[in-house]
Short mmCIF file of C-alpha atoms and ligand atoms in Angstrom, two decimals:
data_model
loop_
_atom_site.label_atom_id
_atom_site.label_comp_id
_atom_site.label_asym_id
_atom_site.label_seq_id
_atom_site.Cartn_x
_atom_site.Cartn_y
_atom_site.Cartn_z
CA MET A 586 0.00 0.00 0.00
CA SER A 587 1.31 3.45 -0.81
CA LEU A 588 0.45 6.36 1.46
CA TYR A 589 2.06 8.87 -0.84
CA PHE A 590 1.49 7.94 -4.46
CA ASN A 591 -1.83 7.68 -6.32
CA GLU A 592 -2.57 5.89 -9.56
CA GLU A 593 -1.43 8.84 -11.72
CA HIS A 594 1.88 8.98 -9.85
CA GLU A 595 2.35 5.25 -10.49
CA GLN A 596 1.55 5.62 -14.19
CA PHE A 597 4.08 8.42 -14.33
CA ARG A 598 6.56 6.12 -12.56
CA GLN A 599 6.16 3.54 -15.31
CA MET A 600 6.80 6.19 -17.95
CA VAL A 601 10.01 7.41 -16.26
CA ARG A 602 11.15 3.83 -15.69
CA ARG A 603 10.77 3.12 -19.41
CA PHE A 604 12.67 6.32 -20.21
CA VAL A 605 15.58 5.26 -17.98
CA GLU A 606 15.59 1.75 -19.43
CA ASN A 607 15.39 2.89 -23.07
CA GLU A 608 17.16 6.25 -23.20
CA ILE A 609 19.81 6.06 -20.46
CA ASN A 610 20.82 2.51 -19.54
CA PRO A 611 21.70 1.27 -23.05
CA HIS A 612 24.22 4.15 -23.39
CA VAL A 613 25.84 4.09 -19.96
CA GLU A 614 28.93 2.11 -20.98
CA GLU A 615 29.61 4.43 -23.91
CA TRP A 616 29.03 7.62 -21.90
CA GLU A 617 31.17 6.42 -18.99
CA ALA A 618 34.00 5.62 -21.40
CA ALA A 619 33.60 9.03 -23.08
CA ARG A 620 33.70 10.70 -19.62
CA CYS A 621 30.60 12.71 -20.55
CA PHE A 622 26.95 12.14 -21.40
CA PRO A 623 25.35 14.20 -24.17
CA ALA A 624 23.28 16.49 -21.97
CA HIS A 625 21.72 18.54 -24.78
CA HIS A 626 20.53 15.44 -26.62
CA LEU A 627 19.13 13.75 -23.50
CA PHE A 628 17.59 16.88 -21.96
CA LYS A 629 15.72 17.64 -25.19
CA LYS A 630 14.09 14.21 -25.03
CA MET A 631 13.25 14.80 -21.36
CA GLY A 632 11.90 18.28 -22.09
CA ASP A 633 9.63 16.87 -24.80
CA LEU A 634 8.19 14.45 -22.21
CA GLY A 635 7.73 17.23 -19.65
CA LEU A 636 10.27 15.74 -17.24
CA LEU A 637 12.36 18.85 -16.62
CA GLY A 638 9.80 21.19 -15.08
CA LEU A 639 7.36 19.02 -13.18
CA CYS A 640 6.71 21.44 -10.32
CA TYR A 641 7.43 24.65 -12.22
CA PRO A 642 4.63 26.99 -13.41
CA GLU A 643 2.80 26.13 -16.63
CA GLU A 644 3.39 29.73 -17.72
CA TYR A 645 7.04 28.79 -18.35
CA GLY A 646 6.33 25.38 -19.81
CA GLY A 647 6.28 23.48 -16.52
CA SER A 648 3.62 20.98 -15.50
CA GLY A 649 2.63 22.61 -12.19
CA VAL A 650 2.07 19.20 -10.57
CA ASP A 651 2.65 18.28 -6.94
CA TYR A 652 6.17 17.53 -5.64
CA TRP A 653 5.45 13.79 -5.33
CA TYR A 654 5.82 13.59 -9.11
CA ASN A 655 9.35 14.94 -8.67
CA VAL A 656 9.91 12.30 -5.99
CA VAL A 657 8.92 9.66 -8.54
CA LEU A 658 11.26 11.17 -11.15
CA LEU A 659 14.22 11.20 -8.75
CA GLU A 660 13.50 7.70 -7.45
CA GLU A 661 13.38 6.27 -10.96
CA LEU A 662 16.52 8.15 -12.04
CA GLY A 663 18.22 6.66 -8.98
CA ARG A 664 17.66 3.20 -10.46
CA ALA A 665 19.75 4.00 -13.55
CA ASP A 666 22.86 1.93 -14.23
CA CYS A 667 25.15 4.78 -13.17
CA ALA A 668 24.92 7.76 -10.83
CA ALA A 669 26.55 10.25 -13.19
CA VAL A 670 23.64 10.85 -15.58
CA PRO A 671 20.98 11.19 -12.84
CA MET A 672 23.31 13.65 -11.09
CA GLY A 673 23.63 15.78 -14.24
CA ILE A 674 19.84 15.79 -14.64
CA ALA A 675 19.20 16.63 -10.97
CA VAL A 676 21.69 19.50 -11.15
CA HIS A 677 19.54 20.94 -13.94
CA THR A 678 16.12 20.33 -12.31
CA ASP A 679 16.76 20.50 -8.55
CA MET A 680 19.96 22.46 -7.99
CA ALA A 681 20.44 25.15 -10.66
CA THR A 682 16.81 26.18 -11.28
CA PRO A 683 14.78 26.16 -8.01
CA SER A 684 15.92 29.67 -6.94
CA LEU A 685 15.39 30.99 -10.45
CA ALA A 686 11.83 29.60 -10.46
CA GLU A 687 10.99 30.90 -7.00
CA PHE A 688 12.75 34.26 -6.87
CA GLY A 689 13.74 35.16 -10.46
CA SER A 690 12.04 38.02 -12.31
CA ALA A 691 9.46 37.18 -14.98
CA ASP A 692 11.95 38.26 -17.66
CA LEU A 693 14.71 36.06 -16.24
CA LYS A 694 12.36 33.09 -16.06
CA ARG A 695 11.22 33.65 -19.63
CA ARG A 696 14.81 33.79 -20.88
CA PHE A 697 16.34 30.98 -18.81
CA LEU A 698 13.78 28.87 -16.94
CA ALA A 699 11.49 28.30 -19.93
CA PRO A 700 14.28 26.94 -22.21
CA ALA A 701 15.64 24.87 -19.30
CA ILE A 702 12.22 23.25 -18.84
CA ALA A 703 11.94 22.67 -22.60
CA GLY A 704 15.35 20.96 -22.61
CA ASP A 705 16.75 23.49 -25.07
CA VAL A 706 19.56 24.52 -22.71
CA VAL A 707 21.66 22.87 -19.99
CA ALA A 708 22.07 24.48 -16.54
CA ALA A 709 24.78 24.19 -13.89
CA ILE A 710 25.11 25.45 -10.34
CA ALA A 711 28.38 27.27 -9.65
CA VAL A 712 29.01 27.76 -5.93
CA SER A 713 32.23 25.92 -4.95
CA GLU A 714 35.66 27.41 -5.58
CA PRO A 715 39.22 26.10 -5.33
CA ASP A 716 39.51 27.68 -1.84
CA ALA A 717 35.87 27.48 -0.75
CA GLY A 718 33.88 24.25 -0.74
CA SER A 719 32.43 23.48 2.69
CA ASP A 720 32.95 27.09 3.72
CA VAL A 721 30.61 28.72 1.21
CA ALA A 722 30.94 32.08 2.97
CA ALA A 723 34.62 32.14 1.90
CA ILE A 724 33.93 32.42 -1.84
CA ARG A 725 35.91 35.09 -3.64
CA THR A 726 34.47 35.25 -7.15
CA HIS A 727 33.48 38.87 -7.42
CA ALA A 728 30.72 40.62 -9.40
CA LYS A 729 31.49 44.33 -9.37
CA ALA A 730 28.71 46.76 -10.29
CA ASP A 731 29.48 48.85 -13.38
CA GLY A 732 26.53 50.92 -14.63
CA ASP A 733 23.64 48.50 -15.21
CA ASP A 734 26.04 45.54 -15.37
CA TYR A 735 28.18 43.34 -13.18
CA VAL A 736 31.75 42.57 -14.18
CA ILE A 737 32.64 39.11 -12.88
CA ASN A 738 36.13 37.83 -12.07
CA GLY A 739 37.16 34.63 -10.35
CA SER A 740 37.02 30.89 -10.62
CA LYS A 741 34.62 28.06 -9.79
CA MET A 742 35.57 24.44 -9.17
CA TRP A 743 33.86 21.04 -9.31
CA ILE A 744 31.04 22.28 -11.52
CA THR A 745 28.80 19.43 -12.70
CA ASN A 746 27.64 19.84 -16.34
CA GLY A 747 30.46 22.41 -16.38
CA THR A 748 31.70 21.79 -19.93
CA GLN A 749 28.22 21.61 -21.43
CA ALA A 750 26.18 24.20 -19.53
CA ASP A 751 24.53 27.05 -21.44
CA PHE A 752 23.99 29.01 -18.26
CA LEU A 753 25.26 28.98 -14.70
CA THR A 754 23.44 29.91 -11.55
CA LEU A 755 26.45 31.60 -10.03
CA LEU A 756 27.03 32.62 -6.42
CA ALA A 757 29.33 35.65 -6.37
CA ARG A 758 30.31 38.49 -4.08
CA THR A 759 28.53 41.71 -5.00
CA SER A 760 29.95 43.74 -2.14
CA ASN A 761 33.09 43.72 -0.02
CA ASP A 762 31.18 42.77 3.14
CA GLY A 763 32.83 39.62 4.45
CA GLY A 764 31.35 36.23 5.38
CA PHE A 765 27.89 35.38 4.14
CA ARG A 766 26.88 38.99 3.60
CA GLY A 767 27.19 40.66 0.25
CA MET A 768 26.66 37.69 -2.07
CA SER A 769 24.18 37.41 -4.92
CA LEU A 770 22.94 34.66 -7.22
CA ILE A 771 23.40 35.65 -10.84
CA ILE A 772 22.46 33.88 -14.06
CA VAL A 773 25.51 33.79 -16.34
CA PRO A 774 25.17 32.60 -19.96
CA THR A 775 28.33 30.70 -20.82
CA ASN A 776 28.59 32.26 -24.27
CA THR A 777 29.52 35.59 -22.66
CA ALA A 778 32.98 36.96 -23.49
CA GLY A 779 35.54 36.27 -20.75
CA PHE A 780 33.99 32.96 -19.63
CA SER A 781 36.01 29.81 -20.21
CA VAL A 782 36.28 26.20 -19.08
CA SER A 783 39.77 25.97 -17.58
CA ARG A 784 39.85 22.21 -17.23
CA LYS A 785 37.72 19.09 -17.06
CA LEU A 786 38.48 16.98 -13.97
CA GLU A 787 39.25 13.25 -14.00
CA LYS A 788 37.37 11.62 -11.12
CA LEU A 789 37.24 8.42 -9.09
CA GLY A 790 33.68 7.74 -10.23
CA ASN A 791 30.61 9.31 -11.81
CA HIS A 792 32.59 9.10 -15.03
CA ALA A 793 29.77 10.01 -17.41
CA SER A 794 29.37 13.35 -15.65
CA ASP A 795 31.55 16.24 -16.79
CA THR A 796 32.99 18.14 -13.82
CA ALA A 797 34.94 21.30 -14.58
CA ILE A 798 36.93 24.23 -13.31
CA LEU A 799 35.50 27.46 -14.73
CA SER A 800 37.15 30.82 -15.17
CA PHE A 801 35.67 34.35 -15.27
CA ASP A 802 37.80 37.12 -16.73
CA ASN A 803 35.87 40.40 -16.83
CA VAL A 804 32.60 38.68 -17.71
CA ARG A 805 30.00 41.42 -18.20
CA ILE A 806 26.45 40.48 -17.21
CA PRO A 807 23.39 42.74 -16.83
CA GLN A 808 22.39 43.27 -13.21
CA ALA A 809 18.91 42.25 -14.38
CA ASN A 810 20.31 38.68 -14.40
CA ARG A 811 20.47 38.69 -10.60
CA ILE A 812 17.99 36.40 -8.83
CA GLY A 813 16.21 38.30 -6.05
CA ALA A 814 17.64 41.26 -4.17
CA GLU A 815 21.34 42.11 -4.09
CA GLY A 816 23.04 40.60 -1.04
CA MET A 817 20.47 37.81 -0.68
CA GLY A 818 22.50 35.22 -2.59
CA PHE A 819 23.78 33.27 0.39
CA MET A 820 20.29 32.95 1.89
CA LEU A 821 18.79 31.90 -1.45
CA GLN A 822 21.55 29.34 -2.00
CA MET A 823 21.13 27.88 1.50
CA LYS A 824 17.43 27.37 0.67
CA GLN A 825 18.34 25.84 -2.69
CA PHE A 826 20.79 23.47 -0.95
CA GLN A 827 17.92 21.88 1.00
CA ARG A 828 16.18 20.96 -2.23
CA GLU A 829 19.48 19.69 -3.66
CA ARG A 830 20.12 17.48 -0.64
CA LEU A 831 16.63 16.07 -0.71
CA ALA A 832 17.07 15.18 -4.40
CA GLY A 833 20.37 13.45 -3.63
CA VAL A 834 18.80 11.41 -0.85
CA LEU A 835 15.77 10.35 -2.90
CA MET A 836 17.96 9.16 -5.77
CA SER A 837 20.29 7.34 -3.41
CA VAL A 838 17.53 5.31 -1.74
CA THR A 839 16.45 3.57 -4.93
CA GLY A 840 20.09 3.21 -6.02
CA MET A 841 20.92 1.37 -2.80
CA GLU A 842 17.81 -0.75 -3.04
CA LYS A 843 18.68 -1.76 -6.59
CA ILE A 844 22.21 -2.79 -5.69
CA ILE A 845 21.04 -4.77 -2.63
CA ARG A 846 18.45 -6.63 -4.74
CA MET A 847 21.09 -7.34 -7.37
CA THR A 848 23.25 -8.77 -4.58
CA ILE A 849 20.39 -10.95 -3.35
CA ASN A 850 20.01 -12.40 -6.86
CA TYR A 851 23.74 -12.98 -7.12
CA CYS A 852 23.86 -14.72 -3.73
CA ARG A 853 20.93 -16.95 -4.72
CA GLU A 854 22.71 -18.06 -7.90
CA ARG A 855 26.22 -18.38 -6.49
CA HIS A 856 26.92 -21.63 -4.60
CA THR A 857 29.81 -22.28 -2.22
CA PHE A 858 30.32 -25.38 -0.05
CA GLY A 859 27.30 -27.01 -1.69
CA ARG A 860 24.67 -24.38 -0.99
CA PRO A 861 23.61 -20.91 -2.20
CA LEU A 862 25.50 -18.03 -0.61
CA ILE A 863 22.23 -16.47 0.50
CA ASP A 864 21.59 -19.43 2.84
CA ASN A 865 24.41 -18.29 5.10
CA GLN A 866 22.86 -16.52 8.04
CA TRP A 867 25.54 -13.82 8.04
CA ILE A 868 24.59 -12.93 4.47
CA HIS A 869 20.79 -12.94 4.68
CA PHE A 870 20.81 -11.22 8.07
CA ARG A 871 23.21 -8.53 6.86
CA ILE A 872 21.10 -7.93 3.75
CA SER A 873 17.96 -7.71 5.91
CA GLU A 874 19.73 -5.18 8.09
CA LEU A 875 20.71 -3.02 5.11
CA LEU A 876 17.19 -3.14 3.65
CA THR A 877 15.84 -2.01 7.02
CA GLU A 878 18.18 0.97 7.09
CA VAL A 879 17.35 1.90 3.50
CA GLU A 880 13.63 1.78 4.32
CA ALA A 881 14.16 3.97 7.40
CA LEU A 882 16.04 6.49 5.24
CA ARG A 883 13.24 6.47 2.64
CA GLN A 884 10.68 7.26 5.32
CA LEU A 885 12.82 10.11 6.67
CA ALA A 886 13.10 11.47 3.12
CA TYR A 887 9.31 11.27 2.70
CA TYR A 888 8.92 13.12 5.99
CA CYS A 889 11.18 15.87 4.61
CA VAL A 890 9.02 16.06 1.49
CA ARG A 891 5.90 16.45 3.63
CA VAL A 892 7.49 19.25 5.66
CA MET A 893 8.69 21.02 2.50
CA VAL A 894 5.33 20.69 0.73
CA ALA A 895 3.60 22.08 3.85
CA GLY A 896 5.92 25.12 3.64
CA GLY A 897 7.96 24.20 6.73
CA ASP A 898 11.71 24.17 7.35
CA MET A 899 13.18 20.72 6.71
CA THR A 900 16.82 21.81 7.12
CA LYS A 901 17.59 19.69 10.18
CA GLU A 902 15.83 16.57 8.93
CA VAL A 903 17.18 16.78 5.38
CA SER A 904 20.70 17.23 6.81
CA MET A 905 20.15 14.09 8.89
CA ALA A 906 18.89 12.27 5.79
CA LYS A 907 21.85 13.44 3.69
CA LEU A 908 24.31 12.36 6.40
CA LYS A 909 22.65 8.97 6.71
CA ALA A 910 22.45 8.54 2.92
CA GLY A 911 26.17 9.20 2.47
CA ARG A 912 27.19 6.78 5.19
CA LEU A 913 24.67 4.12 4.29
CA ALA A 914 25.58 4.21 0.59
CA ARG A 915 29.20 3.53 1.56
CA GLU A 916 28.13 0.65 3.79
CA VAL A 917 25.84 -0.81 1.12
CA ALA A 918 28.55 -0.48 -1.53
CA ASP A 919 31.20 -2.11 0.63
CA THR A 920 29.00 -4.94 1.94
CA CYS A 921 27.44 -5.79 -1.43
CA LEU A 922 30.83 -5.74 -3.14
CA GLN A 923 32.15 -8.13 -0.50
CA PHE A 924 29.26 -10.56 -1.07
CA HIS A 925 30.08 -10.59 -4.78
CA GLY A 926 33.62 -11.79 -4.09
CA GLY A 927 35.91 -11.28 -7.09
CA MET A 928 32.92 -10.46 -9.30
CA GLY A 929 32.47 -7.31 -7.25
CA TYR A 930 35.91 -6.17 -8.28
CA VAL A 931 35.67 -6.47 -12.07
CA GLU A 932 34.44 -3.85 -14.49
CA GLU A 933 32.18 -6.24 -16.38
CA TYR A 934 29.78 -6.28 -13.43
CA PRO A 935 27.81 -3.17 -12.24
CA MET A 936 29.00 -3.55 -8.65
CA ALA A 937 32.39 -1.86 -9.14
CA ARG A 938 30.80 1.23 -10.71
CA TYR A 939 28.33 1.55 -7.85
CA PHE A 940 31.18 1.27 -5.35
CA ARG A 941 32.98 4.19 -7.04
CA ASP A 942 29.93 6.36 -7.67
CA ALA A 943 28.43 5.97 -4.19
CA ARG A 944 31.47 7.53 -2.53
CA LEU A 945 30.51 10.99 -3.75
CA LEU A 946 27.36 11.18 -1.64
CA SER A 947 29.35 11.93 1.54
CA ILE A 948 31.13 14.82 -0.23
CA GLY A 949 28.97 16.51 -2.90
CA GLY A 950 26.10 18.79 -1.90
CA GLY A 951 27.69 19.31 1.54
CA THR A 952 29.96 16.81 3.28
CA ASP A 953 28.99 14.52 6.16
CA GLU A 954 30.87 16.83 8.53
CA ILE A 955 28.94 19.88 7.31
CA MET A 956 25.68 17.96 7.86
CA LEU A 957 26.81 17.14 11.41
CA GLY A 958 27.50 20.83 12.00
CA ILE A 959 24.03 21.85 10.78
CA ILE A 960 22.35 19.23 12.96
CA ALA A 961 24.42 20.35 15.97
CA LYS A 962 23.45 23.96 15.28
CA TYR A 963 19.73 23.09 15.17
CA GLU A 964 20.17 21.13 18.41
CA ASN A 965 21.90 24.14 19.96
CA ILE A 966 25.01 22.12 20.81
CA LEU A 967 27.40 23.82 18.38
CA PRO A 968 29.95 25.89 20.31
CA GLY A 969 30.03 29.59 19.43
CA ARG A 970 33.11 31.06 17.78
C1 FAD B 1359 32.02 15.12 -8.41
C2 FAD B 1359 31.70 16.41 -7.74
C3 FAD B 1359 30.70 17.20 -8.26
C4 FAD B 1359 30.42 18.44 -7.67
N1 FAD B 1359 29.48 19.27 -8.24
C5 FAD B 1359 29.37 20.56 -7.79
C6 FAD B 1359 28.55 21.50 -8.49
O1 FAD B 1359 27.90 21.18 -9.50
N2 FAD B 1359 28.52 22.79 -8.05
C7 FAD B 1359 29.21 23.20 -6.95
O2 FAD B 1359 29.12 24.36 -6.60
N3 FAD B 1359 29.99 22.32 -6.26
C8 FAD B 1359 30.10 21.02 -6.65
N4 FAD B 1359 30.90 20.13 -5.97
C9 FAD B 1359 31.67 20.59 -4.83
C10 FAD B 1359 31.25 20.00 -3.49
O3 FAD B 1359 30.06 20.59 -3.05
C11 FAD B 1359 32.42 20.20 -2.54
O4 FAD B 1359 33.45 19.33 -2.95
C12 FAD B 1359 32.07 19.94 -1.10
O5 FAD B 1359 31.17 20.92 -0.62
C13 FAD B 1359 33.30 19.89 -0.20
O6 FAD B 1359 34.11 21.00 -0.40
P1 FAD B 1359 35.70 20.80 -0.65
O7 FAD B 1359 35.86 19.77 -1.69
O8 FAD B 1359 36.29 22.13 -0.89
O9 FAD B 1359 36.23 20.20 0.72
P2 FAD B 1359 36.77 21.04 1.97
O10 FAD B 1359 35.79 22.10 2.30
O11 FAD B 1359 38.17 21.44 1.73
O12 FAD B 1359 36.74 19.94 3.11
C14 FAD B 1359 37.71 18.91 3.23
C15 FAD B 1359 37.31 18.00 4.39
O13 FAD B 1359 37.31 18.75 5.60
C16 FAD B 1359 36.06 18.62 6.23
N5 FAD B 1359 35.74 19.87 6.92
C17 FAD B 1359 35.68 21.11 6.40
N6 FAD B 1359 35.35 22.00 7.34
C18 FAD B 1359 35.18 21.30 8.49
C19 FAD B 1359 34.82 21.64 9.83
N7 FAD B 1359 34.52 22.89 10.16
N8 FAD B 1359 34.74 20.65 10.74
C20 FAD B 1359 35.02 19.37 10.41
N9 FAD B 1359 35.37 18.99 9.18
C21 FAD B 1359 35.44 19.94 8.23
C22 FAD B 1359 35.07 18.35 5.12
O14 FAD B 1359 33.89 17.75 5.61
C23 FAD B 1359 35.90 17.43 4.25
O15 FAD B 1359 35.84 16.13 4.78
C24 FAD B 1359 31.14 18.86 -6.51
C25 FAD B 1359 32.13 18.02 -5.98
C26 FAD B 1359 32.42 16.83 -6.58
C27 FAD B 1359 33.53 15.99 -6.00
#
């Protein structure tokens, strides 16, 4: 019985599942080897099916449906045969565009949100810098006011979709006030003079996702491209982070479930000492334990969705969910790989890729330690500075 999804949600689930099976999974090997998936090609197909703007207003081409449809989308993407492509999609739908949709001007939404929903352009979120990852308040990329424009200088690091993006949702300093004050979120088209991709990064996993270092050398952007009021960027980005973390958790739950079920099948087929591996109590108990933890995480994620949909603040709970997801994914990856024996260690089996990809969850979108700090702050046990 589902408490959260009605028949229409389930029909939608079948449609997304078919999309993943037909349009993503058959190409994963090729895209992983190429170290990039063709975002423009794939996003256009998704835009045509209405998958890129489920909760965004119909006025800009969105579907205006309830957030549970987005839950379904993320859950089904999480079942894909790699984490890289779902991550690139979620960056576009749940990390680079929520602030634009909620706080952008009508003109900005017409120029950037509408084509993003249609799948005509690819978006990226540019917050982290070489010297500022966990400590977002330490960013140095500067947008200096000049007439009606900003002139942007600096560098961004680790940017997912970074080599393919048509626009960035960029967090930059718009005043010299230190710390979290004086930052703004600005939409930056990547065809603007002075913007360049410095380098694409080679990574441990998530190979089909392009991650890049970006450079800004006197990039001139109209101030009208700012999302919301000047100086509100940090606050808007902190809000956007909650949505990003929730998306990461929802995708991870189904990813873990898939890999555990694959392990169950493997342990049923594989015999040692005259009986199936799964008949060993250590193995079926351990798998039962992992499935229990995954289910508990799913329910925490659904609770976060309910709080968010009701207009509440889910920051503490989504931080707990993100922390748990990162740690649990590592445990699932390690345990399931172990139960595969040597087959867990070879590239011809999906296990090795999952092991690599899952490691990112404790780092990207805010590390485990940053989640612990947020939880401690909400519990009023974080020491003052
Ligand atoms: C594959 C990939 C994709 C990414 N995509 C994007 C993207 O699209 N856009 C974007 O803006 N960013 C992106 N990131 C960046 C990501 O958000 C950062 O890597 C992350 O926030 C950590 O920052 P850092 O790497 O600078 O680590 P650091 O901040 O240098 O931290 C290093 C270690 O120290 C710990 N640490 C830091 N401060 C404390 C403290 N006060 N107490 C205890 N421990 C602490 C951290 O938890 C971590 O374990 C991506 C990263 C990766 C690897």
